[in-house]
Amino acid sequence: TELPIKIDNANGVTAVDFDLVYDPALLTVNSASLAAGLPPGWSLTANYVSPGYVKFTVSGTTALVGANVSLISLNAAVPSDAPYRDSQIIRIANLRINEDGIASKADYAFHKVAHLGDVMGNRVYTSGDAAFISMVVVALHNGFDAYQTTDPVIVGDVTGDGTLSGQDVSDVA
């Protein structure tokens, strides 16, 4: 799976340094590459310090411009023995942009070990999964019993648009 690392305001950015911290029992980062669309002359260096800890530096001679600019594409996978329905916070730490010349705030991502659309949490797709998504869409339920502490969009949004809708129901069915 390719996971992007983006910067929300890239105007004037020529260097980004950060650490990626995650639980290696739930995720394996196999490699990283520069995201498509960066200007010529940009480079990426990654140091896989230990399982669950990678140091990155991304830099270039041409300043970036724009919003929501992809910097890195991570090639990552969930280990086959990762506990199903477990979760973690993947953190960006020690973020420095242009050697602290541009103020920055590091972010994080929520990672859930589950098959997208398996809202019943049983590793099988059935009509029940579609029915439960439908009930959340029309506000008969506010979440899924198998994932009580997880935003239902994280597990049920199979279309990837950030919402739950009848299209998610249809795709799961």
PDB file of C-alpha atoms in Angstrom:
ATOM      1  CA  THR A   1       0.000   0.000   0.000  1.00  0.00           C
ATOM      2  CA  GLU A   2       1.230   3.469  -0.836  1.00  0.00           C
ATOM      3  CA  LEU A   3       0.754   6.013   1.971  1.00  0.00           C
ATOM      4  CA  PRO A   4       1.377   9.706   1.259  1.00  0.00           C
ATOM      5  CA  ILE A   5       3.083  12.185   3.553  1.00  0.00           C
ATOM      6  CA  LYS A   6       1.916  15.687   2.676  1.00  0.00           C
ATOM      7  CA  ILE A   7       2.492  19.273   3.722  1.00  0.00           C
ATOM      8  CA  ASP A   8      -0.599  21.469   3.903  1.00  0.00           C
ATOM      9  CA  ASN A   9       1.125  24.781   3.083  1.00  0.00           C
ATOM     10  CA  ALA A  10       4.238  24.254   0.994  1.00  0.00           C
ATOM     11  CA  ASN A  11       4.901  27.859  -0.018  1.00  0.00           C
ATOM     12  CA  GLY A  12       8.622  28.598   0.257  1.00  0.00           C
ATOM     13  CA  VAL A  13       9.580  25.146   1.560  1.00  0.00           C
ATOM     14  CA  THR A  14      12.999  23.869   0.497  1.00  0.00           C
ATOM     15  CA  ALA A  15      13.727  21.379   3.306  1.00  0.00           C
ATOM     16  CA  VAL A  16      11.659  19.139   5.579  1.00  0.00           C
ATOM     17  CA  ASP A  17      13.158  16.968   8.317  1.00  0.00           C
ATOM     18  CA  PHE A  18      11.058  14.675  10.524  1.00  0.00           C
ATOM     19  CA  ASP A  19      10.820  11.336  12.263  1.00  0.00           C
ATOM     20  CA  LEU A  20       8.061   8.810  11.584  1.00  0.00           C
ATOM     21  CA  VAL A  21       7.075   6.823  14.667  1.00  0.00           C
ATOM     22  CA  TYR A  22       4.721   3.823  14.500  1.00  0.00           C
ATOM     23  CA  ASP A  23       4.060   0.395  16.027  1.00  0.00           C
ATOM     24  CA  PRO A  24       5.964  -2.192  13.937  1.00  0.00           C
ATOM     25  CA  ALA A  25       3.627  -4.950  15.162  1.00  0.00           C
ATOM     26  CA  LEU A  26       0.820  -3.206  13.261  1.00  0.00           C
ATOM     27  CA  LEU A  27       2.653  -1.676  10.286  1.00  0.00           C
ATOM     28  CA  THR A  28       5.827  -2.297   8.314  1.00  0.00           C
ATOM     29  CA  VAL A  29       7.344   0.529   6.272  1.00  0.00           C
ATOM     30  CA  ASN A  30       9.239  -1.202   3.471  1.00  0.00           C
ATOM     31  CA  SER A  31      10.508   1.805   1.540  1.00  0.00           C
ATOM     32  CA  ALA A  32       9.925   5.458   0.760  1.00  0.00           C
ATOM     33  CA  SER A  33      10.188   7.485  -2.420  1.00  0.00           C
ATOM     34  CA  LEU A  34       9.741  11.081  -3.459  1.00  0.00           C
ATOM     35  CA  ALA A  35       6.152  11.845  -4.324  1.00  0.00           C
ATOM     36  CA  ALA A  36       5.305  12.423  -7.969  1.00  0.00           C
ATOM     37  CA  GLY A  37       5.095  16.040  -8.991  1.00  0.00           C
ATOM     38  CA  LEU A  38       7.931  17.496  -6.922  1.00  0.00           C
ATOM     39  CA  PRO A  39      10.184  19.872  -8.855  1.00  0.00           C
ATOM     40  CA  PRO A  40      13.450  18.599 -10.340  1.00  0.00           C
ATOM     41  CA  GLY A  41      16.370  18.672  -7.937  1.00  0.00           C
ATOM     42  CA  TRP A  42      14.492  17.331  -4.908  1.00  0.00           C
ATOM     43  CA  SER A  43      15.943  14.401  -2.956  1.00  0.00           C
ATOM     44  CA  LEU A  44      14.935  12.066  -0.155  1.00  0.00           C
ATOM     45  CA  THR A  45      17.092  10.391   2.466  1.00  0.00           C
ATOM     46  CA  ALA A  46      15.645   7.859   4.896  1.00  0.00           C
ATOM     47  CA  ASN A  47      17.332   6.239   7.893  1.00  0.00           C
ATOM     48  CA  TYR A  48      15.460   3.187   9.199  1.00  0.00           C
ATOM     49  CA  VAL A  49      16.815   3.630  12.719  1.00  0.00           C
ATOM     50  CA  SER A  50      14.857   0.769  14.267  1.00  0.00           C
ATOM     51  CA  PRO A  51      11.553  -1.029  13.684  1.00  0.00           C
ATOM     52  CA  GLY A  52       8.897   1.655  14.080  1.00  0.00           C
ATOM     53  CA  TYR A  53      11.267   4.611  13.782  1.00  0.00           C
ATOM     54  CA  VAL A  54      12.417   6.237  10.529  1.00  0.00           C
ATOM     55  CA  LYS A  55      14.217   9.579  10.131  1.00  0.00           C
ATOM     56  CA  PHE A  56      13.537  11.472   6.883  1.00  0.00           C
ATOM     57  CA  THR A  57      14.989  14.496   5.175  1.00  0.00           C
ATOM     58  CA  VAL A  58      13.447  15.854   1.981  1.00  0.00           C
ATOM     59  CA  SER A  59      15.024  18.834   0.258  1.00  0.00           C
ATOM     60  CA  GLY A  60      15.375  20.628  -3.019  1.00  0.00           C
ATOM     61  CA  THR A  61      16.758  23.713  -4.684  1.00  0.00           C
ATOM     62  CA  THR A  62      13.390  24.892  -6.016  1.00  0.00           C
ATOM     63  CA  ALA A  63      10.968  26.134  -3.354  1.00  0.00           C
ATOM     64  CA  LEU A  64       7.609  24.390  -3.246  1.00  0.00           C
ATOM     65  CA  VAL A  65       4.311  26.191  -3.739  1.00  0.00           C
ATOM     66  CA  GLY A  66       0.737  25.235  -3.096  1.00  0.00           C
ATOM     67  CA  ALA A  67      -1.431  23.476  -0.581  1.00  0.00           C
ATOM     68  CA  ASN A  68      -1.671  19.807   0.321  1.00  0.00           C
ATOM     69  CA  VAL A  69       1.560  18.933  -1.516  1.00  0.00           C
ATOM     70  CA  SER A  70       2.724  15.308  -1.365  1.00  0.00           C
ATOM     71  CA  LEU A  71       6.369  14.949  -0.293  1.00  0.00           C
ATOM     72  CA  ILE A  72       6.859  11.238   0.209  1.00  0.00           C
ATOM     73  CA  SER A  73       5.119   8.036  -0.772  1.00  0.00           C
ATOM     74  CA  LEU A  74       5.600   5.260   1.769  1.00  0.00           C
ATOM     75  CA  ASN A  75       5.390   1.643   0.685  1.00  0.00           C
ATOM     76  CA  ALA A  76       3.893   0.002   3.762  1.00  0.00           C
ATOM     77  CA  ALA A  77       2.042  -3.169   4.736  1.00  0.00           C
ATOM     78  CA  VAL A  78       0.201  -4.590   7.705  1.00  0.00           C
ATOM     79  CA  PRO A  79       2.008  -7.692   9.037  1.00  0.00           C
ATOM     80  CA  SER A  80      -0.023 -10.886   8.596  1.00  0.00           C
ATOM     81  CA  ASP A  81       0.110 -11.531  12.353  1.00  0.00           C
ATOM     82  CA  ALA A  82      -1.097  -8.036  13.361  1.00  0.00           C
ATOM     83  CA  PRO A  83      -4.018  -8.317  15.802  1.00  0.00           C
ATOM     84  CA  TYR A  84      -7.240  -7.728  13.857  1.00  0.00           C
ATOM     85  CA  ARG A  85      -9.219  -4.630  14.945  1.00  0.00           C
ATOM     86  CA  ASP A  86      -6.185  -3.204  16.795  1.00  0.00           C
ATOM     87  CA  SER A  87      -5.188   0.393  16.141  1.00  0.00           C
ATOM     88  CA  GLN A  88      -2.394   2.882  16.565  1.00  0.00           C
ATOM     89  CA  ILE A  89      -1.459   6.493  16.084  1.00  0.00           C
ATOM     90  CA  ILE A  90       1.260   7.006  13.482  1.00  0.00           C
ATOM     91  CA  ARG A  91       3.138  10.169  14.495  1.00  0.00           C
ATOM     92  CA  ILE A  92       5.391  12.652  12.805  1.00  0.00           C
ATOM     93  CA  ALA A  93       7.864  13.918  15.395  1.00  0.00           C
ATOM     94  CA  ASN A  94      10.771  16.392  15.444  1.00  0.00           C
ATOM     95  CA  LEU A  95       9.425  18.264  12.424  1.00  0.00           C
ATOM     96  CA  ARG A  96      11.635  21.055  11.079  1.00  0.00           C
ATOM     97  CA  ILE A  97      10.858  23.031   7.945  1.00  0.00           C
ATOM     98  CA  ASN A  98      13.687  25.088   6.427  1.00  0.00           C
ATOM     99  CA  GLU A  99      15.670  24.526   9.644  1.00  0.00           C
ATOM    100  CA  ASP A 100      12.810  26.042  11.685  1.00  0.00           C
ATOM    101  CA  GLY A 101      12.689  29.053   9.360  1.00  0.00           C
ATOM    102  CA  ILE A 102       9.029  28.235   8.748  1.00  0.00           C
ATOM    103  CA  ALA A 103       6.808  27.540  11.737  1.00  0.00           C
ATOM    104  CA  SER A 104       5.348  24.060  11.603  1.00  0.00           C
ATOM    105  CA  LYS A 105       3.067  21.703  13.442  1.00  0.00           C
ATOM    106  CA  ALA A 106       3.535  17.945  13.142  1.00  0.00           C
ATOM    107  CA  ASP A 107       0.499  15.772  12.562  1.00  0.00           C
ATOM    108  CA  TYR A 108      -0.510  12.171  13.064  1.00  0.00           C
ATOM    109  CA  ALA A 109      -2.617   9.513  11.385  1.00  0.00           C
ATOM    110  CA  PHE A 110      -4.943   6.905  12.822  1.00  0.00           C
ATOM    111  CA  HIS A 111      -4.313   3.344  11.633  1.00  0.00           C
ATOM    112  CA  LYS A 112      -6.821   0.519  12.118  1.00  0.00           C
ATOM    113  CA  VAL A 113      -6.024  -3.119  11.385  1.00  0.00           C
ATOM    114  CA  ALA A 114      -9.215  -4.136   9.593  1.00  0.00           C
ATOM    115  CA  HIS A 115     -10.534  -4.930   6.161  1.00  0.00           C
ATOM    116  CA  LEU A 116     -12.161  -1.813   4.769  1.00  0.00           C
ATOM    117  CA  GLY A 117     -15.929  -2.345   4.832  1.00  0.00           C
ATOM    118  CA  ASP A 118     -15.836  -5.225   7.346  1.00  0.00           C
ATOM    119  CA  VAL A 119     -17.911  -3.237   9.823  1.00  0.00           C
ATOM    120  CA  MET A 120     -19.040  -6.380  11.667  1.00  0.00           C
ATOM    121  CA  GLY A 121     -15.382  -7.067  12.490  1.00  0.00           C
ATOM    122  CA  ASN A 122     -15.423 -10.759  11.591  1.00  0.00           C
ATOM    123  CA  ARG A 123     -12.989 -10.695   8.606  1.00  0.00           C
ATOM    124  CA  VAL A 124     -15.810 -11.705   6.226  1.00  0.00           C
ATOM    125  CA  TYR A 125     -17.977  -9.573   3.953  1.00  0.00           C
ATOM    126  CA  THR A 126     -21.684 -10.265   4.264  1.00  0.00           C
ATOM    127  CA  SER A 127     -24.926  -8.438   3.589  1.00  0.00           C
ATOM    128  CA  GLY A 128     -24.830  -7.540   7.284  1.00  0.00           C
ATOM    129  CA  ASP A 129     -21.845  -5.257   6.674  1.00  0.00           C
ATOM    130  CA  ALA A 130     -23.768  -3.367   3.986  1.00  0.00           C
ATOM    131  CA  ALA A 131     -26.858  -3.184   6.195  1.00  0.00           C
ATOM    132  CA  PHE A 132     -24.893  -1.756   9.144  1.00  0.00           C
ATOM    133  CA  ILE A 133     -23.253   0.886   6.964  1.00  0.00           C
ATOM    134  CA  SER A 134     -26.712   1.817   5.668  1.00  0.00           C
ATOM    135  CA  MET A 135     -28.030   2.212   9.213  1.00  0.00           C
ATOM    136  CA  VAL A 136     -25.198   4.629  10.033  1.00  0.00           C
ATOM    137  CA  VAL A 137     -25.802   6.573   6.795  1.00  0.00           C
ATOM    138  CA  VAL A 138     -29.458   7.193   7.740  1.00  0.00           C
ATOM    139  CA  ALA A 139     -28.582   7.875  11.427  1.00  0.00           C
ATOM    140  CA  LEU A 140     -30.284   4.788  12.908  1.00  0.00           C
ATOM    141  CA  HIS A 141     -26.892   4.021  14.509  1.00  0.00           C
ATOM    142  CA  ASN A 142     -23.912   6.251  15.210  1.00  0.00           C
ATOM    143  CA  GLY A 143     -21.227   3.607  14.829  1.00  0.00           C
ATOM    144  CA  PHE A 144     -20.382  -0.071  14.557  1.00  0.00           C
ATOM    145  CA  ASP A 145     -20.508  -2.429  17.556  1.00  0.00           C
ATOM    146  CA  ALA A 146     -17.258  -4.163  16.567  1.00  0.00           C
ATOM    147  CA  TYR A 147     -15.460  -0.796  16.514  1.00  0.00           C
ATOM    148  CA  GLN A 148     -17.087   1.144  19.333  1.00  0.00           C
ATOM    149  CA  THR A 149     -14.227   3.602  19.807  1.00  0.00           C
ATOM    150  CA  THR A 150     -13.475   4.112  16.108  1.00  0.00           C
ATOM    151  CA  ASP A 151     -15.059   6.711  13.840  1.00  0.00           C
ATOM    152  CA  PRO A 152     -17.314   4.672  11.508  1.00  0.00           C
ATOM    153  CA  VAL A 153     -15.927   6.488   8.467  1.00  0.00           C
ATOM    154  CA  ILE A 154     -12.500   4.907   9.087  1.00  0.00           C
ATOM    155  CA  VAL A 155     -13.867   1.382   8.673  1.00  0.00           C
ATOM    156  CA  GLY A 156     -16.913   1.911   6.441  1.00  0.00           C
ATOM    157  CA  ASP A 157     -15.788   4.490   3.853  1.00  0.00           C
ATOM    158  CA  VAL A 158     -14.863   2.094   1.059  1.00  0.00           C
ATOM    159  CA  THR A 159     -15.131   4.814  -1.617  1.00  0.00           C
ATOM    160  CA  GLY A 160     -12.444   6.881   0.121  1.00  0.00           C
ATOM    161  CA  ASP A 161     -14.280  10.213  -0.063  1.00  0.00           C
ATOM    162  CA  GLY A 162     -14.269  10.861   3.696  1.00  0.00           C
ATOM    163  CA  THR A 163     -18.004  10.188   4.173  1.00  0.00           C
ATOM    164  CA  LEU A 164     -20.427   7.305   4.476  1.00  0.00           C
ATOM    165  CA  SER A 165     -23.091   7.065   1.791  1.00  0.00           C
ATOM    166  CA  GLY A 166     -25.268   4.700  -0.180  1.00  0.00           C
ATOM    167  CA  GLN A 167     -22.321   4.169  -2.540  1.00  0.00           C
ATOM    168  CA  ASP A 168     -20.328   2.611   0.329  1.00  0.00           C
ATOM    169  CA  VAL A 169     -23.333   0.367   1.039  1.00  0.00           C
ATOM    170  CA  SER A 170     -23.537  -0.629  -2.636  1.00  0.00           C
ATOM    171  CA  ASP A 171     -19.819  -1.323  -2.954  1.00  0.00           C
ATOM    172  CA  VAL A 172     -19.775  -3.535   0.152  1.00  0.00           C
ATOM    173  CA  ALA A 173     -22.932  -5.386  -0.937  1.00  0.00           C
TER     174      ALA A 173
END
